[in-house]
PDB file of C-alpha atoms in Angstrom:
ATOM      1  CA  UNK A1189      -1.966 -41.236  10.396  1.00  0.00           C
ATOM      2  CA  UNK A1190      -1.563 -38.116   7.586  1.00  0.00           C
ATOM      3  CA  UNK A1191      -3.364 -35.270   8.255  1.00  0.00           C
ATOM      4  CA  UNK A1192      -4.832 -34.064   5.085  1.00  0.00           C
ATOM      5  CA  UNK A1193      -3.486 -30.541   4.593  1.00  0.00           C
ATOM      6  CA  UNK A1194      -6.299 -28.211   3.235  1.00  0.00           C
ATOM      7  CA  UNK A1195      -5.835 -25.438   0.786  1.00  0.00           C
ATOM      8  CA  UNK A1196      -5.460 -21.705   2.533  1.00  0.00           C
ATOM      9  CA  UNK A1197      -8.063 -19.832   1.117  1.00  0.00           C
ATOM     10  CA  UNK A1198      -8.725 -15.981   1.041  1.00  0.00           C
ATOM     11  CA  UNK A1199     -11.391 -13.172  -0.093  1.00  0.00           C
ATOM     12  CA  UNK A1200     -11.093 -11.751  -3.002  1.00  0.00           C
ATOM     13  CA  UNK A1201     -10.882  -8.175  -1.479  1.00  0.00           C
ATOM     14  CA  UNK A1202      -7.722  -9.652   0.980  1.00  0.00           C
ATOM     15  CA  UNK A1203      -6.320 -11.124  -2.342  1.00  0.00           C
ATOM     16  CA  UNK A1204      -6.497  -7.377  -3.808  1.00  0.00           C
ATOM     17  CA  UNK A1205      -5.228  -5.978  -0.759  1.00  0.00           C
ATOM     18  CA  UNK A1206      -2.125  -7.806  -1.030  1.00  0.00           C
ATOM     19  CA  UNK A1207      -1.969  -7.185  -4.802  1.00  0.00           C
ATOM     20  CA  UNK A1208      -2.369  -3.476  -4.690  1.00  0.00           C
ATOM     21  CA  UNK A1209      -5.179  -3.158  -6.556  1.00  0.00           C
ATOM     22  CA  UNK A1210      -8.878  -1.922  -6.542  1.00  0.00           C
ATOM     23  CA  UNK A1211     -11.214  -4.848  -6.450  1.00  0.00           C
ATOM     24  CA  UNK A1212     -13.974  -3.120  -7.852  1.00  0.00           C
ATOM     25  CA  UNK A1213     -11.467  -3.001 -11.081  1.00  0.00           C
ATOM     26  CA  UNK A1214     -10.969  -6.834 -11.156  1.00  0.00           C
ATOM     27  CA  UNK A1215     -12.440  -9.212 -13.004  1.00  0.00           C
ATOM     28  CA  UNK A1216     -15.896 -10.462 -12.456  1.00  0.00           C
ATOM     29  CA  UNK A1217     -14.068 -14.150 -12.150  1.00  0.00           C
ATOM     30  CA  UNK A1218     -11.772 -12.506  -9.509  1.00  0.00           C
ATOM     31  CA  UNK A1219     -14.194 -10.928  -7.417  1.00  0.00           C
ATOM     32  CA  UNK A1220     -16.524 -13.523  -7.572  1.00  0.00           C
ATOM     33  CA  UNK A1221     -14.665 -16.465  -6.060  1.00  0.00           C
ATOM     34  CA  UNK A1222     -11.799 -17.120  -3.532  1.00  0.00           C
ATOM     35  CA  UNK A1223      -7.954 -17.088  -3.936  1.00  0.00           C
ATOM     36  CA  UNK A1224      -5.600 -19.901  -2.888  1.00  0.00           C
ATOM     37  CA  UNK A1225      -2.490 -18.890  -1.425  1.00  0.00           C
ATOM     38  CA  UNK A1226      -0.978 -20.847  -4.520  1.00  0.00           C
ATOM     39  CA  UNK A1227      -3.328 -18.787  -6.698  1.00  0.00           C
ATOM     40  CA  UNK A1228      -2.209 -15.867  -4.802  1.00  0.00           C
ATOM     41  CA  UNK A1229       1.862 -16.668  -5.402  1.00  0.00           C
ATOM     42  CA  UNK A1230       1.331 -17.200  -8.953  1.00  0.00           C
ATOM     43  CA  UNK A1231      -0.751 -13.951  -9.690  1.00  0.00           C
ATOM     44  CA  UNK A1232       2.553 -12.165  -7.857  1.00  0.00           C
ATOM     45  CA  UNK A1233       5.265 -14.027  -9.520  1.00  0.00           C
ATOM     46  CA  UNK A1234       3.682 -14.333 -13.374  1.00  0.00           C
ATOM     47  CA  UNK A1235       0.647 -11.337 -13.312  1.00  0.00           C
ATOM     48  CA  UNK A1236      -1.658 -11.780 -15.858  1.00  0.00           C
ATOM     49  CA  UNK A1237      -2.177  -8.954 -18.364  1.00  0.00           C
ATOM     50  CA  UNK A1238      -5.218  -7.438 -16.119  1.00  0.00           C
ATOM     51  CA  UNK A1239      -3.227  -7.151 -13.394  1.00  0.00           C
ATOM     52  CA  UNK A1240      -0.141  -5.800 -14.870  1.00  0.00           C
ATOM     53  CA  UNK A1241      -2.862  -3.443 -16.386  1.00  0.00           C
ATOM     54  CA  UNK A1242      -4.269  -2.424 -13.476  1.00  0.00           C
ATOM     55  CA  UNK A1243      -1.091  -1.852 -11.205  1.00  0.00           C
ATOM     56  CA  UNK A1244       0.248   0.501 -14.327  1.00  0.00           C
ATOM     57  CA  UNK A1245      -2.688   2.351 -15.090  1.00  0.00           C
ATOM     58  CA  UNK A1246      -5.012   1.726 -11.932  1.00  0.00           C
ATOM     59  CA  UNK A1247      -7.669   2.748 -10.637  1.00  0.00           C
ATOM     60  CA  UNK A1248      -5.550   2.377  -7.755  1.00  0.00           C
ATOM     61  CA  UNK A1249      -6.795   1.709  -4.260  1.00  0.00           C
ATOM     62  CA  UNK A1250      -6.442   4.377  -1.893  1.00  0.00           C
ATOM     63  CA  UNK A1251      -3.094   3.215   0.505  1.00  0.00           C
ATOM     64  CA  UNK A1252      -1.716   3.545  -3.421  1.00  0.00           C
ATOM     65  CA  UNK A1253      -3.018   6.326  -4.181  1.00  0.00           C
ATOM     66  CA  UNK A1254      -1.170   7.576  -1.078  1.00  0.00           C
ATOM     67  CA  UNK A1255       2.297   6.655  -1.793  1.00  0.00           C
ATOM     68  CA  UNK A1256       1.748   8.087  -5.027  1.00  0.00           C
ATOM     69  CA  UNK A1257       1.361  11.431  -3.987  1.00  0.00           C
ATOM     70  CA  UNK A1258       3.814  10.676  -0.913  1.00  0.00           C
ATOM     71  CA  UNK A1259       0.758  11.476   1.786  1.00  0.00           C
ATOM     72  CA  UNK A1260      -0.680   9.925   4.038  1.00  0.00           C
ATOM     73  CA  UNK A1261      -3.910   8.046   3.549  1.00  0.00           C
ATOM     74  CA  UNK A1262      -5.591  10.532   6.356  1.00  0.00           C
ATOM     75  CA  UNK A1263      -4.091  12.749   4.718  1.00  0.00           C
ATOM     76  CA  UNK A1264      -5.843  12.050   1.208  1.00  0.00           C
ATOM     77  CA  UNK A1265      -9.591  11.826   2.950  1.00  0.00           C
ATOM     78  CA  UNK A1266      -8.469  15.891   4.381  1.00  0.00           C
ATOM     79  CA  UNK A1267      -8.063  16.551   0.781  1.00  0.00           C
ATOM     80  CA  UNK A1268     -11.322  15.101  -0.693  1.00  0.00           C
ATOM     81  CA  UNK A1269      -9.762  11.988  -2.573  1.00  0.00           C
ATOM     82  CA  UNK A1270     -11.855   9.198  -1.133  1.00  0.00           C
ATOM     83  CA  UNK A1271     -12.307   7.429  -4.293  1.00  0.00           C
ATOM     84  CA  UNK A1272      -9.676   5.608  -6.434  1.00  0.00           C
ATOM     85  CA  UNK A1273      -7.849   7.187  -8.822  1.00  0.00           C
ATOM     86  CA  UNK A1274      -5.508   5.988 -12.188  1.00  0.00           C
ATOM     87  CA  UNK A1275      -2.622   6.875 -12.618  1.00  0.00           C
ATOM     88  CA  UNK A1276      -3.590   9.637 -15.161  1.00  0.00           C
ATOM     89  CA  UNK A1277      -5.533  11.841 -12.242  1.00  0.00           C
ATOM     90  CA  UNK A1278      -2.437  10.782 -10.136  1.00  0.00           C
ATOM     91  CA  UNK A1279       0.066  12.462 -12.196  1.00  0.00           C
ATOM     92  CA  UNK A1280      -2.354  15.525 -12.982  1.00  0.00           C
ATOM     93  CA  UNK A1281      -2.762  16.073  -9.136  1.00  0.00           C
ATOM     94  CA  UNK A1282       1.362  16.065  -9.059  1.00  0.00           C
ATOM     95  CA  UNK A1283       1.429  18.608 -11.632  1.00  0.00           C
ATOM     96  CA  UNK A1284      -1.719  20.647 -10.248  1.00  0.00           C
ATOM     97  CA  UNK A1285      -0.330  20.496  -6.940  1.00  0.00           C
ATOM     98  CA  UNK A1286      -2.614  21.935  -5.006  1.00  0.00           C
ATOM     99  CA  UNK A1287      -2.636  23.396  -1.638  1.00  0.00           C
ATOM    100  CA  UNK A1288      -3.868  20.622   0.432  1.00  0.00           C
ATOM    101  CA  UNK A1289      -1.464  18.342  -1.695  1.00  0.00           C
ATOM    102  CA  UNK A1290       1.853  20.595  -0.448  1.00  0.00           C
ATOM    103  CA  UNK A1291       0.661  20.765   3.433  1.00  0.00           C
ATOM    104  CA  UNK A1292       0.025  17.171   3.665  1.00  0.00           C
ATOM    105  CA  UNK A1293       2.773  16.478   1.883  1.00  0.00           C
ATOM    106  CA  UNK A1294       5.053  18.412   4.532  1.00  0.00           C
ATOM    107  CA  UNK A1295       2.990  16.779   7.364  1.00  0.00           C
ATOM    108  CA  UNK A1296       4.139  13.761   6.061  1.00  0.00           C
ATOM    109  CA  UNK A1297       8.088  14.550   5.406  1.00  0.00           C
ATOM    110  CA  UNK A1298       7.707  15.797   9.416  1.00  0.00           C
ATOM    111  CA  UNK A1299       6.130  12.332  10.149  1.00  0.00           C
ATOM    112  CA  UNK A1300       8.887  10.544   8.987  1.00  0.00           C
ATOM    113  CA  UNK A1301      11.668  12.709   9.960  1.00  0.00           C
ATOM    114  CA  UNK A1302      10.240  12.113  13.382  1.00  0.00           C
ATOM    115  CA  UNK A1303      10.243   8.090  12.779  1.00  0.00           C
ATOM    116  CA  UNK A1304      14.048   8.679  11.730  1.00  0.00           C
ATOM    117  CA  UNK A1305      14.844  10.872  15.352  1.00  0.00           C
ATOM    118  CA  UNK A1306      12.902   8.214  17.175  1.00  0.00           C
ATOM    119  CA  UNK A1307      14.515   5.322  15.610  1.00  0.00           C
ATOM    120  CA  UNK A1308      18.014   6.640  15.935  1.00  0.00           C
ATOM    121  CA  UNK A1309      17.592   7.655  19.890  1.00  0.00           C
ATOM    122  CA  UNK A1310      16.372   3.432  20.547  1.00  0.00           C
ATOM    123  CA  UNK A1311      19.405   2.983  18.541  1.00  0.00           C
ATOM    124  CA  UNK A1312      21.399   4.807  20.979  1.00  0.00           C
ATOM    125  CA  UNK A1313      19.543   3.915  24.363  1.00  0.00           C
ATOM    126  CA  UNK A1314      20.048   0.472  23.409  1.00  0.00           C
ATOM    127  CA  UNK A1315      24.069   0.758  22.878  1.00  0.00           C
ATOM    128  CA  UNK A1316      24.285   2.881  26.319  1.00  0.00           C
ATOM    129  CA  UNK A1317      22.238  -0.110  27.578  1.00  0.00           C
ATOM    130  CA  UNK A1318      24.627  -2.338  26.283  1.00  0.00           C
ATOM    131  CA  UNK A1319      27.355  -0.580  27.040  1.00  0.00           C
ATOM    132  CA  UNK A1320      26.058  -0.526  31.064  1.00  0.00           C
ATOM    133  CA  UNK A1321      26.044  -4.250  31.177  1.00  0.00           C
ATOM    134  CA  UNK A1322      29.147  -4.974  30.002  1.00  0.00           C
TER     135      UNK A1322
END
């Protein structure tokens, strides 16, 4: 017998997710339907002008919006931004840089130099681990 292998489907708002962009800035035939992971592939690997559009000029969604500005998403609700923003009020928050915008954005360097100490003591547990068995 074949088993009959059925399409994986998604949401549109998991399809945008994994685009990077804001579904409310999609097109009504987007949002209003389901994505294929085939549909899915070729949107990533040939973007149509919307979406080439949209990732240059946005409105982005917020985890974008985020790496943008090099803060954390948290981070971005402590300074007010809960909508989406384009690229335009991106760049004029960089140059504004504001308060909130500098301590978040030293919350975050601390955040990952911590990540960096962490992941360099497993590192070396692990070798003195290894070196213990041997």
């Amino acid at each position: 017998m074949k088993s009959h292998q059925t399409a994986q489907t998604m949401k549109p708002a998991t399809a945008a997710k994994k685009l990077g962009v804001y579904l409310e800035a999609t097109p009504a035939e987007f949002r209003d339907g389901v994505v294929s992971r085939t549909e899915l592939n070729a949107l990533q690997a040939d973007p149509p002008e919307w979406l080439r559009e949209l990732r240059r000029n946005g409105p982005h969604p917020r985890p974008v919006v985020a790496a943008k500005l090099g803060v954390s998403i948290s981070g971005l609700a402590r300074g007010g931004i809960t909508e989406a923003l384009t690229t335009e009020q991106i760049d004029a928050l960089k140059a504004e840089n504001p308060e909130w915008l500098q301590k978040e954005r030293a919350i975050q360097a601390e955040v990952r130099k911590e990540a960096a100490r962490l992941k360099e003591k497993n590192k070396n547990e692990k070798t003195k681990d290894k070196d213990k068995d041997a």
